[in-house]
Amino acid sequence: MRVKRVAGNWKMNGSLVSNQALLEAVRSAAEPLAAIECVVCVPYPYLAQTQQLLRGSRVAWGAQDVCQFAAGPYTGAVSAAMLRDFGCSHAIIGHSERRALFGDTDDGVAAKYEAAHAAGLQPILCVGETLDERQAGHTEAVVARQLDAVLRRVGVGVLAQGIVAYEPVWAIGTGRTATPQQAQAVHAFIRALVAERDVESAAKLPVLYGGSMKASNAAQLLAMPDIDGGLIGGASLDGAEFGAICRSAADAAR
Ligand code: PEP
């Protein structure tokens, strides 16, 4: 059985002062929840603070992006090895905001995925369609194209060592959540796509849902058979809300 996972994506939010209370709240919320994996992905400058406050806890931490190159003249970039230096175990790769605002292409995302995996990070690969693409009936084609780019580069065995997050772009930060049935349908599609290459990899691949998940809708989403957890944006900035989502995940794991 796949373990349930809850990952927070803080995006470009936080300060040394506000992070302290949030990290302490997440740490204590996760403490009794042995059945789930809990991760927070914080802005780069706060990795040292996060490492200091979460070391020895049940909460892992990671970054929201990584450079595809190992080292050298890449001004402004951060390598996977640097993330490892700060105790990161995860990195979000290919978030829709990076694809839409910072020019991440399918092939670029695949290269970042490979670099993260090679350095020992567990990539959280984000895929998902825009509203126009959904309304045009292209959801499966878009998700398949985004996944195929990574599968072509690293193969199915490596993909299954990471995590996929299905994040419909129209649900991110909008308060508009996919229904459990809508999300389940795409999650099952992702698993079937991976199963065409290798059934065992498909069975073990964690597929998280992301898009306005919060304490009030988490239980219904997490009850679906192919939804293995959540990638949480806005609600991860509130310790009580994030803790409640983690408890829903633990309940769903029972
Ligand atoms: C995200 O950005 O990954 C996300 C899921 O955001 P939100 O929960 O705010 O929709």
Short mmCIF file of N, CA, C and O in Angstrom, two decimals, residues 127-129 134 138-144 146-147 164-168 170 178-193 207-209 226-227:
data_model
loop_
_atom_site.label_atom_id
_atom_site.label_comp_id
_atom_site.label_asym_id
_atom_site.label_seq_id
_atom_site.Cartn_x
_atom_site.Cartn_y
_atom_site.Cartn_z
N VAL A 127 2.37 18.18 -12.90
CA VAL A 127 1.76 18.15 -14.24
C VAL A 127 0.32 18.65 -14.09
O VAL A 127 -0.26 18.57 -13.01
N GLY A 128 -0.22 19.16 -15.17
CA GLY A 128 -1.61 19.60 -15.10
C GLY A 128 -1.96 20.55 -16.22
O GLY A 128 -1.10 21.22 -16.79
N GLU A 129 -3.25 20.61 -16.52
CA GLU A 129 -3.75 21.37 -17.67
C GLU A 129 -4.31 22.72 -17.25
O GLU A 129 -4.74 22.90 -16.11
N ARG A 134 -8.49 22.09 -20.51
CA ARG A 134 -9.55 21.18 -20.01
C ARG A 134 -10.82 21.36 -20.84
O ARG A 134 -11.44 20.39 -21.27
N HIS A 138 -8.48 18.52 -23.68
CA HIS A 138 -7.08 18.12 -23.88
C HIS A 138 -6.36 17.72 -22.59
O HIS A 138 -5.14 17.58 -22.58
N THR A 139 -7.11 17.55 -21.51
CA THR A 139 -6.46 17.25 -20.22
C THR A 139 -5.49 16.07 -20.32
O THR A 139 -4.32 16.16 -19.93
N GLU A 140 -5.98 14.96 -20.84
CA GLU A 140 -5.13 13.76 -20.86
C GLU A 140 -3.92 13.95 -21.78
O GLU A 140 -2.81 13.51 -21.46
N ALA A 141 -4.14 14.63 -22.91
CA ALA A 141 -3.02 14.82 -23.85
C ALA A 141 -1.94 15.69 -23.21
O ALA A 141 -0.73 15.42 -23.37
N VAL A 142 -2.34 16.72 -22.47
CA VAL A 142 -1.36 17.62 -21.84
C VAL A 142 -0.58 16.87 -20.76
O VAL A 142 0.66 16.91 -20.71
N VAL A 143 -1.31 16.17 -19.91
CA VAL A 143 -0.66 15.45 -18.81
C VAL A 143 0.27 14.36 -19.38
O VAL A 143 1.40 14.17 -18.91
N ALA A 144 -0.17 13.68 -20.42
CA ALA A 144 0.65 12.64 -21.05
C ALA A 144 1.92 13.24 -21.65
O ALA A 144 3.01 12.69 -21.50
N GLN A 146 3.48 16.00 -20.71
CA GLN A 146 4.38 16.44 -19.64
C GLN A 146 5.08 15.23 -18.99
O GLN A 146 6.27 15.28 -18.69
N LEU A 147 4.34 14.17 -18.79
CA LEU A 147 4.92 12.96 -18.18
C LEU A 147 5.89 12.26 -19.14
O LEU A 147 6.95 11.78 -18.73
N VAL A 164 4.67 12.20 -8.33
CA VAL A 164 3.99 13.04 -9.32
C VAL A 164 2.89 13.81 -8.60
O VAL A 164 2.22 13.27 -7.71
N ALA A 165 2.74 15.08 -8.94
CA ALA A 165 1.62 15.86 -8.40
C ALA A 165 0.76 16.31 -9.56
O ALA A 165 1.23 17.03 -10.45
N TYR A 166 -0.50 15.88 -9.55
CA TYR A 166 -1.45 16.38 -10.55
C TYR A 166 -2.02 17.68 -10.03
O TYR A 166 -2.70 17.70 -9.00
N GLU A 167 -1.72 18.76 -10.74
CA GLU A 167 -2.17 20.08 -10.30
C GLU A 167 -2.86 20.78 -11.47
O GLU A 167 -2.19 21.42 -12.30
N PRO A 168 -4.18 20.66 -11.56
CA PRO A 168 -4.88 21.41 -12.61
C PRO A 168 -4.65 22.91 -12.40
O PRO A 168 -4.90 23.42 -11.30
N TRP A 170 -6.09 25.51 -13.30
CA TRP A 170 -7.29 26.29 -12.98
C TRP A 170 -7.70 26.15 -11.51
O TRP A 170 -8.56 26.91 -11.02
N ALA A 178 -10.64 20.79 -7.91
CA ALA A 178 -11.20 19.71 -8.72
C ALA A 178 -12.09 18.87 -7.81
O ALA A 178 -11.78 18.71 -6.63
N THR A 179 -13.18 18.34 -8.35
CA THR A 179 -13.97 17.42 -7.52
C THR A 179 -13.14 16.15 -7.31
O THR A 179 -12.25 15.84 -8.12
N PRO A 180 -13.45 15.41 -6.26
CA PRO A 180 -12.71 14.16 -6.05
C PRO A 180 -12.79 13.26 -7.29
O PRO A 180 -11.80 12.61 -7.66
N GLN A 181 -13.92 13.26 -7.98
CA GLN A 181 -14.08 12.41 -9.17
C GLN A 181 -13.22 12.91 -10.33
O GLN A 181 -12.59 12.12 -11.04
N GLN A 182 -13.21 14.24 -10.51
CA GLN A 182 -12.36 14.80 -11.59
C GLN A 182 -10.89 14.47 -11.33
O GLN A 182 -10.16 14.08 -12.24
N ALA A 183 -10.46 14.68 -10.08
CA ALA A 183 -9.06 14.41 -9.75
C ALA A 183 -8.76 12.93 -9.89
O ALA A 183 -7.76 12.54 -10.53
N GLN A 184 -9.63 12.09 -9.34
CA GLN A 184 -9.41 10.63 -9.41
C GLN A 184 -9.26 10.16 -10.86
O GLN A 184 -8.40 9.34 -11.18
N ALA A 185 -10.07 10.72 -11.76
CA ALA A 185 -10.01 10.30 -13.16
C ALA A 185 -8.63 10.57 -13.75
O ALA A 185 -8.06 9.72 -14.45
N VAL A 186 -8.06 11.74 -13.44
CA VAL A 186 -6.74 12.06 -14.01
C VAL A 186 -5.65 11.23 -13.30
O VAL A 186 -4.71 10.75 -13.95
N HIS A 187 -5.80 11.05 -12.00
CA HIS A 187 -4.81 10.22 -11.27
C HIS A 187 -4.80 8.79 -11.83
O HIS A 187 -3.73 8.21 -12.03
N ALA A 188 -5.98 8.26 -12.10
CA ALA A 188 -6.05 6.90 -12.65
C ALA A 188 -5.43 6.88 -14.06
O ALA A 188 -4.75 5.91 -14.44
N PHE A 189 -5.64 7.96 -14.81
CA PHE A 189 -5.04 8.05 -16.14
C PHE A 189 -3.50 8.04 -16.05
O PHE A 189 -2.82 7.35 -16.80
N ILE A 190 -2.97 8.83 -15.09
CA ILE A 190 -1.51 8.88 -14.91
C ILE A 190 -0.98 7.49 -14.57
O ILE A 190 0.00 7.01 -15.12
N ARG A 191 -1.68 6.82 -13.66
CA ARG A 191 -1.21 5.49 -13.25
C ARG A 191 -1.28 4.50 -14.42
O ARG A 191 -0.37 3.69 -14.63
N ALA A 192 -2.32 4.63 -15.22
CA ALA A 192 -2.46 3.71 -16.37
C ALA A 192 -1.35 3.97 -17.40
O ALA A 192 -0.80 3.03 -18.00
N LEU A 193 -1.03 5.25 -17.57
CA LEU A 193 0.04 5.62 -18.51
C LEU A 193 1.38 5.01 -18.08
O LEU A 193 2.15 4.50 -18.91
N VAL A 207 1.01 9.58 -6.35
CA VAL A 207 0.43 10.67 -7.16
C VAL A 207 -0.39 11.57 -6.22
O VAL A 207 -1.42 11.15 -5.69
N LEU A 208 0.13 12.77 -6.01
CA LEU A 208 -0.53 13.73 -5.12
C LEU A 208 -1.47 14.61 -5.93
O LEU A 208 -1.25 14.85 -7.11
N TYR A 209 -2.48 15.15 -5.25
CA TYR A 209 -3.35 16.15 -5.88
C TYR A 209 -2.97 17.52 -5.34
O TYR A 209 -2.75 17.69 -4.13
N ASP A 226 -6.73 6.58 -6.04
CA ASP A 226 -5.44 6.91 -6.67
C ASP A 226 -4.88 8.24 -6.21
O ASP A 226 -3.90 8.73 -6.78
N ILE A 227 -5.49 8.84 -5.20
CA ILE A 227 -4.96 10.11 -4.65
C ILE A 227 -4.15 9.77 -3.40
O ILE A 227 -4.71 9.40 -2.37
#
